[in-house]
Coordinates of C-alpha atoms and ligand atoms in Angstrom, one line a residue:
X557 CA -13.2 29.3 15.7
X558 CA -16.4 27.3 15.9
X559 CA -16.0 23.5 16.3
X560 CA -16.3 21.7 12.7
X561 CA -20.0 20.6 12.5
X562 CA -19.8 16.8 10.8
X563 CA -21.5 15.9 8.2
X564 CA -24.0 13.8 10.0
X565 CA -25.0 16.8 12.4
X566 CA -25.4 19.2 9.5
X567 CA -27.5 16.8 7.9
X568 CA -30.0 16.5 11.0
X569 CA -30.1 20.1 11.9
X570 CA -30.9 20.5 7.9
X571 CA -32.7 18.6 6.4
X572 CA -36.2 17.2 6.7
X573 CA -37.2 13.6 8.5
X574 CA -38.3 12.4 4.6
X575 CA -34.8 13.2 3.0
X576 CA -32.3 10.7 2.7
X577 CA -29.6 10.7 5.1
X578 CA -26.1 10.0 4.3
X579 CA -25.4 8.1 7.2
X580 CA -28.3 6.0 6.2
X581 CA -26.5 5.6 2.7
X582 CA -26.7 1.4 1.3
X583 CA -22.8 2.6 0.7
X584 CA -20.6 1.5 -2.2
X585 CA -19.8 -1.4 -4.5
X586 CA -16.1 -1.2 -3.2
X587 CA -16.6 0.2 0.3
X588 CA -14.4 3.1 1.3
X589 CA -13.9 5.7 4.6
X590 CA -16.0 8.3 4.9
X591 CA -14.7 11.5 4.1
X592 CA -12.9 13.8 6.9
X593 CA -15.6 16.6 5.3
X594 CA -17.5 15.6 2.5
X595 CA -20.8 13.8 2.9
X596 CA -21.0 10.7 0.5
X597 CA -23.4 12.4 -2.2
X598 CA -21.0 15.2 -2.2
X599 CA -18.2 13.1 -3.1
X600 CA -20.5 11.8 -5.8
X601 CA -21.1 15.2 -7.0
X602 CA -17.2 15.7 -7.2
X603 CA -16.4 12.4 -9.2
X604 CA -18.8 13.3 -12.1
X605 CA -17.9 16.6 -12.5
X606 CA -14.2 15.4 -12.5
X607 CA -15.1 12.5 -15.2
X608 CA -13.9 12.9 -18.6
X609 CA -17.3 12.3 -20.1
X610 CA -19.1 15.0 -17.6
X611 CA -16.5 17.9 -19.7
X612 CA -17.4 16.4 -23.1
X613 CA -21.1 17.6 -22.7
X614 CA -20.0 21.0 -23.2
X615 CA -19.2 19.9 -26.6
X616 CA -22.7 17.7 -27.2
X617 CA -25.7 19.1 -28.6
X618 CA -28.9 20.1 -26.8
X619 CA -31.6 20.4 -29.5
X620 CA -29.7 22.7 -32.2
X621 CA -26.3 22.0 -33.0
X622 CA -22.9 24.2 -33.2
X623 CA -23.8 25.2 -36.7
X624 CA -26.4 27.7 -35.2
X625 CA -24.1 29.8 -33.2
X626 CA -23.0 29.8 -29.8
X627 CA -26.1 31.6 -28.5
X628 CA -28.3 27.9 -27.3
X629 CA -27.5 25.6 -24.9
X630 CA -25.5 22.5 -24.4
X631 CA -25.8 19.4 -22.6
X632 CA -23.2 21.1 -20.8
X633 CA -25.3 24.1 -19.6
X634 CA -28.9 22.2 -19.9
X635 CA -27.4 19.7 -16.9
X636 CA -26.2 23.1 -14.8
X637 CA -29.6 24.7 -14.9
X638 CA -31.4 21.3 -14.1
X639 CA -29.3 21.2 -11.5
X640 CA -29.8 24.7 -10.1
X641 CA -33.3 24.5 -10.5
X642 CA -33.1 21.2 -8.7
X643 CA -31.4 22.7 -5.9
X644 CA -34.2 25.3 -5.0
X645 CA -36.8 23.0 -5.1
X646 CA -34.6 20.5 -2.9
X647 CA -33.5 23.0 -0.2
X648 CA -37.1 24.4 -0.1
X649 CA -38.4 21.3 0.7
X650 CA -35.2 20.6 3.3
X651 CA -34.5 17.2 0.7
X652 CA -30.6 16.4 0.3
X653 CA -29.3 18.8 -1.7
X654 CA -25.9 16.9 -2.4
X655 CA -27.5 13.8 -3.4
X656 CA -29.9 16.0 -5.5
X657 CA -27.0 17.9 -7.4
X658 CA -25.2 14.6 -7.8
X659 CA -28.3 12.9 -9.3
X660 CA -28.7 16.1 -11.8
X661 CA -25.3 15.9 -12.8
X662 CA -25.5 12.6 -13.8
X663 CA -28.7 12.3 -15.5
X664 CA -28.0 13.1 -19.0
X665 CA -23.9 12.0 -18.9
X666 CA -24.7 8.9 -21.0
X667 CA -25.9 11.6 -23.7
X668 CA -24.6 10.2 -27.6
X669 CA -23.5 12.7 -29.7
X670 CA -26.4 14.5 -31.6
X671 CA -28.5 14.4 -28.8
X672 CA -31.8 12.4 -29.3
X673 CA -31.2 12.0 -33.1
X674 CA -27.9 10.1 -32.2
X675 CA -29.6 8.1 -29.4
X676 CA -32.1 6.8 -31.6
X677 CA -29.4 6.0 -34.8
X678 CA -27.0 4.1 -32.4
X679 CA -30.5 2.1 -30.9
X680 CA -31.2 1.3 -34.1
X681 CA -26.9 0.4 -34.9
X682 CA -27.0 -2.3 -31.2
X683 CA -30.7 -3.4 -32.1
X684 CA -29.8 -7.2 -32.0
X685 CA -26.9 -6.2 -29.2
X686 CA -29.0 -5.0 -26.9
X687 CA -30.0 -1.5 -27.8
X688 CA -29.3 2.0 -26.7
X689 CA -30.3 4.3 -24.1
X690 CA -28.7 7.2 -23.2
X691 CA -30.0 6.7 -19.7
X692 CA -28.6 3.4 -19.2
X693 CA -25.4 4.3 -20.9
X694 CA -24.7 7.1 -18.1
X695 CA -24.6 4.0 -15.9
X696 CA -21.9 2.0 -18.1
X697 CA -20.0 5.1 -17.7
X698 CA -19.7 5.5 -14.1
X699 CA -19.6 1.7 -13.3
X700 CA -17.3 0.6 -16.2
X701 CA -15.8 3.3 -18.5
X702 CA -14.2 5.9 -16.4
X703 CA -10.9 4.6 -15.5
X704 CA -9.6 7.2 -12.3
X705 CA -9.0 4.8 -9.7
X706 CA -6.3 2.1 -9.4
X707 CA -8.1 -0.1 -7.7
X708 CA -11.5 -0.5 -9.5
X709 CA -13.0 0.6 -13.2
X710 CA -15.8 3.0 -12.4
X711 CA -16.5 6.0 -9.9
X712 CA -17.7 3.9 -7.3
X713 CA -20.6 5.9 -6.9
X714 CA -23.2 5.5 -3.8
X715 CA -26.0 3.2 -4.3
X716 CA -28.7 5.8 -4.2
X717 CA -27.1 7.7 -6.8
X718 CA -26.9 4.4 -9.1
X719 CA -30.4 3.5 -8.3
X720 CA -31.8 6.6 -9.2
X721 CA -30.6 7.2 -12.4
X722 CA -31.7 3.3 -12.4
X723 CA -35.2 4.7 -12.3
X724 CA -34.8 6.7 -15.4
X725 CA -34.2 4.0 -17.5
X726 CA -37.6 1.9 -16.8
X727 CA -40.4 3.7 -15.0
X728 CA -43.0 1.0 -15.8
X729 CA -43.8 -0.9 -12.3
X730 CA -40.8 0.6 -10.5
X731 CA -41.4 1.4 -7.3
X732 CA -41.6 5.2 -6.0
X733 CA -38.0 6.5 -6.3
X734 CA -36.7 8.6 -3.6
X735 CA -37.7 12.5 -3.6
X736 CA -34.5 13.8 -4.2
X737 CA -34.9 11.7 -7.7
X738 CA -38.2 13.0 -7.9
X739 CA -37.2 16.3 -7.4
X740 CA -34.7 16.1 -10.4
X741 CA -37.5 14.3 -12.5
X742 CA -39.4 17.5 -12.0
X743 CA -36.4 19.7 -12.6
X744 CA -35.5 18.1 -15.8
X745 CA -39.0 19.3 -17.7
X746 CA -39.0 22.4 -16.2
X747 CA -35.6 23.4 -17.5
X748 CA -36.0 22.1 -21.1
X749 CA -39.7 23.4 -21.5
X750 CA -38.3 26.7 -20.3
X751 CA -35.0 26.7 -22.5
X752 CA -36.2 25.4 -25.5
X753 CA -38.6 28.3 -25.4
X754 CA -36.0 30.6 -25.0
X755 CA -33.6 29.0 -27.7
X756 CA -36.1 28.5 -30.6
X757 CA -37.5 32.2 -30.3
X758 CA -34.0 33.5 -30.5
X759 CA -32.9 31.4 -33.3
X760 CA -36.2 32.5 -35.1
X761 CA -37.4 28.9 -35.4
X762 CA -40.4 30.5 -33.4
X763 CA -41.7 33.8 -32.7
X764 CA -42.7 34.7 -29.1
X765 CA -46.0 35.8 -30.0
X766 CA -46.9 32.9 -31.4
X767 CA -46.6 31.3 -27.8
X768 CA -49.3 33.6 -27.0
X769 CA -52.2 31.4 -27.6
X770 CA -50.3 28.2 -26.5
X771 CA -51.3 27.9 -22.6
X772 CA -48.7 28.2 -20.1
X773 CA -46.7 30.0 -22.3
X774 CA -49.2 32.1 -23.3
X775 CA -50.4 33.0 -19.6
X776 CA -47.1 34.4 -18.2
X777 CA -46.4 36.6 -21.3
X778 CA -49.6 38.4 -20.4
X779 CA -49.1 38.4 -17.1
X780 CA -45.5 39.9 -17.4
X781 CA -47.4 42.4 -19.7
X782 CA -49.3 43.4 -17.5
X783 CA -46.8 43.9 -14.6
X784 CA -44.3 45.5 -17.0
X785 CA -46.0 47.3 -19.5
X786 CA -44.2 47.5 -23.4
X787 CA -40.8 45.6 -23.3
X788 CA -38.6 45.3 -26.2
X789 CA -38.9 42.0 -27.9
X790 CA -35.4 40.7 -26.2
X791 CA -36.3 41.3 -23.2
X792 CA -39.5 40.1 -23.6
X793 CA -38.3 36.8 -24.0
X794 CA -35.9 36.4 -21.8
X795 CA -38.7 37.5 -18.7
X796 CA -41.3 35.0 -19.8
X797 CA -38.6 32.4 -19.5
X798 CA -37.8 33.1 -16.1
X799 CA -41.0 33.6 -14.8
X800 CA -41.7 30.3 -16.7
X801 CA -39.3 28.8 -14.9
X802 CA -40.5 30.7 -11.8
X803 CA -44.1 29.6 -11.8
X804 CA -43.5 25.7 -11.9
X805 CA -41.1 26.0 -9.2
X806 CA -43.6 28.1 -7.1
X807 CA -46.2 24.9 -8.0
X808 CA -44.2 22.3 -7.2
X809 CA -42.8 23.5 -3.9
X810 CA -46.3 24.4 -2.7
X811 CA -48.4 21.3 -4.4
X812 CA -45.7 18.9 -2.7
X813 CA -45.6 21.1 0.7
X814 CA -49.5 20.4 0.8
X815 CA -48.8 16.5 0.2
X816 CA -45.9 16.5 2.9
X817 CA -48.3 18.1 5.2
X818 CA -51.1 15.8 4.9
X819 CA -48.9 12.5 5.0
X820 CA -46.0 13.6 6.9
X821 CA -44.0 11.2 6.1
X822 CA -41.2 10.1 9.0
X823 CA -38.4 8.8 6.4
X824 CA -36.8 8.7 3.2
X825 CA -38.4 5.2 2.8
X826 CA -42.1 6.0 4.3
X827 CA -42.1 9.4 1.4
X828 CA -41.4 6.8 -1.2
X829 CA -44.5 4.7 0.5
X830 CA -46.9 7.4 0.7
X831 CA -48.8 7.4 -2.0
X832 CA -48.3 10.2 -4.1
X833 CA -45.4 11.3 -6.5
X834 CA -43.8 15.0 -6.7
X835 CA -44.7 17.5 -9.3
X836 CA -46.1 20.7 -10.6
X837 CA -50.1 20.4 -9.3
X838 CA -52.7 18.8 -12.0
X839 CA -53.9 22.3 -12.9
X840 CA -50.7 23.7 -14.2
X841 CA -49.4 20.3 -15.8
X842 CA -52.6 20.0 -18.4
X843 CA -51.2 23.4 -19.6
X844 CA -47.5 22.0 -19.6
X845 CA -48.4 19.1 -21.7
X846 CA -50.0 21.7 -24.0
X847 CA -46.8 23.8 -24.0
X848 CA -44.9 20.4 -24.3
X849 CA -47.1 19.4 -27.4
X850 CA -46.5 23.1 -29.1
X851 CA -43.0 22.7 -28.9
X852 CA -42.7 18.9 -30.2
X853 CA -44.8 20.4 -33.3
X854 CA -43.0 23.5 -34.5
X855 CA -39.8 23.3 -32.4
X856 CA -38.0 19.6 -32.3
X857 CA -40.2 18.8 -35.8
X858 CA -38.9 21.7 -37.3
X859 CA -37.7 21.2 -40.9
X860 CA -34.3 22.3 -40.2
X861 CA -34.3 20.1 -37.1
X862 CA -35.3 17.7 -38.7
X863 CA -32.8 17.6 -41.7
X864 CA -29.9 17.3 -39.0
X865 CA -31.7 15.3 -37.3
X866 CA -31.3 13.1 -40.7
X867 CA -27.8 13.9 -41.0
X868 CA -26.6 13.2 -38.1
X869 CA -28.0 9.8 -38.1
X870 CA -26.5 9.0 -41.6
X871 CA -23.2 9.8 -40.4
X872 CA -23.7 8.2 -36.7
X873 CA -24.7 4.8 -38.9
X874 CA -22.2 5.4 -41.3
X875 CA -19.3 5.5 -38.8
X876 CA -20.1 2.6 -36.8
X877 CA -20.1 0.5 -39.7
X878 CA -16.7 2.0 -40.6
X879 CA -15.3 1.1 -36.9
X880 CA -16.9 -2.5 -36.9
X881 CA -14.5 -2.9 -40.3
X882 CA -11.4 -1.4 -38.6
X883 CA -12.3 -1.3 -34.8
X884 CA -8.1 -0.8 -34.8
X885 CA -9.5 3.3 -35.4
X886 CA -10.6 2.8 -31.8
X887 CA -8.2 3.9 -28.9
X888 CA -6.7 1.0 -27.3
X889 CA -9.0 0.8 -24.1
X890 CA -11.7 0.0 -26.9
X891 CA -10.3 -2.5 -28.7
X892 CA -9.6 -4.3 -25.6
X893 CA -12.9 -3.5 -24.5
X894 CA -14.9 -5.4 -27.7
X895 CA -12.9 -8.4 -26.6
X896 CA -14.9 -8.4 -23.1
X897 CA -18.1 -7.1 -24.6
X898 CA -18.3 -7.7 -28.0
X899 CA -16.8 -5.3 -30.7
X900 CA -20.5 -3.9 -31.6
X901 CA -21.4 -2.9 -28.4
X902 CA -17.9 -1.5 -27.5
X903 CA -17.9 1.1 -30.8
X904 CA -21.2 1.8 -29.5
X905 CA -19.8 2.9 -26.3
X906 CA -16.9 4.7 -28.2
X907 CA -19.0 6.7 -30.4
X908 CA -21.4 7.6 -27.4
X909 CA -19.0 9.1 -25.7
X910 CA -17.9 11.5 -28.8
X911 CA -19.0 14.9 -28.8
X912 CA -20.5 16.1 -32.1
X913 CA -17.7 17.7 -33.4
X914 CA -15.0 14.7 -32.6
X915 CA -18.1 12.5 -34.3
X916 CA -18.0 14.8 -37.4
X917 CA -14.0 14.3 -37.7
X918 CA -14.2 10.8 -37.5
X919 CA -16.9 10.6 -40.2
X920 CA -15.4 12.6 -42.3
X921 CA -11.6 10.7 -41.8
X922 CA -13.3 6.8 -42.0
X923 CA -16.2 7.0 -44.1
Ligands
MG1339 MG1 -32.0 16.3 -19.2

């Protein structure tokens, strides 16, 4: 049998001189002993998808709700392919692919019910408490509401893990993030471009052809056309997506391959120092923002989007109010929780981590 190769070797016969090394991880709040065989940002990886919140996204909305079938995606399945695509682009690039899954896993588990609609309701609920952001509320989660451990609230998460989903909360001033946050930056638009293409031409809010003109879009439908010949409308669809998908990560790896090359940078820390950021090339992200701006007009402004949109936010208010009268509705750990933070901000935290159905119960039983 071959010797066990530890984590540290793997890492340097792996990965690139600009990744971040685990060994060269800033550690934990509560320092603990490595691992016998998992790295650090694997361990990470393994304490969010063992969370409680990390199995309620399977039951949070996306950008259509439950009441359109069970065809769209999640948060649940949005985070897996953000994470996939992450993955490719990491290894290509020889970046830490455990620290990368980690930080894609993560990145939207501070998701509200009701997705964007419910972010922007329970904002508007803590307005004079501090406000709401789904990206900073991922953070409360790990650090404070996941109770797993006996000897500290929280996950205990690695400091590059906290710090990058850090980044996503303010990016005005902040300094360059590490490339395996980058990389799930990047990830992140090129999944939801690519599946909320996909989900609003099958749910008919859309039709493919209309995407014709828009550019992006428009430019792989004719050239999977062209390389495929008549394809039934199903199909269709589902090939413009992947080579969608496909053609930014192509981009990416090679625009940031050409940047690596001519900076070559000798650490995690120089990368962040080199002056230049990871993403698609200039050429293809003019016709993304187009594709981006098609979408936000007839997809996520859509009438019937917005009417739940409306809905959701009527009930989201509605049921906070409710709990600030009787916070005793609240599960114990929240009760006692308002007395440390204040009862607003604690049914915030309890109605953030409800998914839309458990949201919809609770409306309908307190309001
Ligand atoms: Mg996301």
């Amino acid at each position: 049998m071959p010797a066990p190769l530890s984590v540290s070797d793997r890492e340097r016969a792996i990965l690139a001189p600009y990744a971040m090394f685990s060994d060269e991880s800033a550690g934990r709040k509560h320092p603990q002993e490595e691992h016998a065989f998992r790295s650090p940002f694997q361990r990470d990886r393994d304490r969010i998808v063992h969370a409680s919140a990390w199995r309620r996204l399977s039951g949070k909305m996306q950008v259509f709700t439950g009441d359109r079938g069970d065809y769209h995606r999640t948060r649940l399945t949005h985070t897996m392919e953000v994470a996939s695509i992450a993955r490719t682009i990491g290894r290509a690039l020889r970046l830490n692919e455990d620290l990368i899954e980690a930080l894609a896993l993560l990145h939207d588990l501070g998701h509200p019910p009701f997705g964007h609609a419910g972010e922007d309701a329970l904002a508007e609920c803590l307005a004079a408490h501090g406000g709401f952001s789904h990206n900073r509320h991922a953070l409360t989660i790990v650090e404070e509401l996941e109770l797993r451990y006996p000897e500290y609230p929280g996950l205990n998460l690695t400091r590059e893990v906290l710090s990058g989903q850090e980044t996503r909360i303010d990016k005005r001033g902040a300094a360059v993030p590490l490339l395996e946050v980058q990389v799930v930056e990047t990830a992140d638009s090129i999944t939801y471009d690519a599946h909320d293409t996909d989900d609003a031409v099958k749910l008919g809010l859309v039709k493919l052809e209309e995407f014709a003109s828009v550019p992006l879009a428009g430019d792989v439908m004719r050239q999977v056309r062209e390389h495929y010949g008549p394809l039934s409308a199903d199909m269709l669809r589902k090939t413009v997506v992947r080579e969608l998908i496909d053609r930014q990560v192509v981009d990416v790896i090679a625009a940031t391959t050409e940047r690596l090359a001519a900076t070559r940078p000798a650490s995690a820390a120089a990368a962040c120092r080199a002056g230049w950021t990871l993403g698609i090339s200039e050429e293809l992200a003019h016709d993304k923002r187009a594709l981006e701006a098609f979408l936000y007009q007839r997809v996520y402004r859509h009438a019937e989007l917005l009417r739940v949109r409306s809905d959701a936010q009527r009930q989201l208010k509605r049921l906070f109010a409710r709990l600030q009268e009787r916070p005793r509705e609240m599960p114990e750990p929240y009760q006692r929780r308002a007395e440390q933070v204040g009862l607003p901000r604690a049914v915030g935290d309890y109605i953030a981590g409800m998914t839309d159905r458990f949201c919809e119960a609770q409306y309908e039983r307190l309001a």
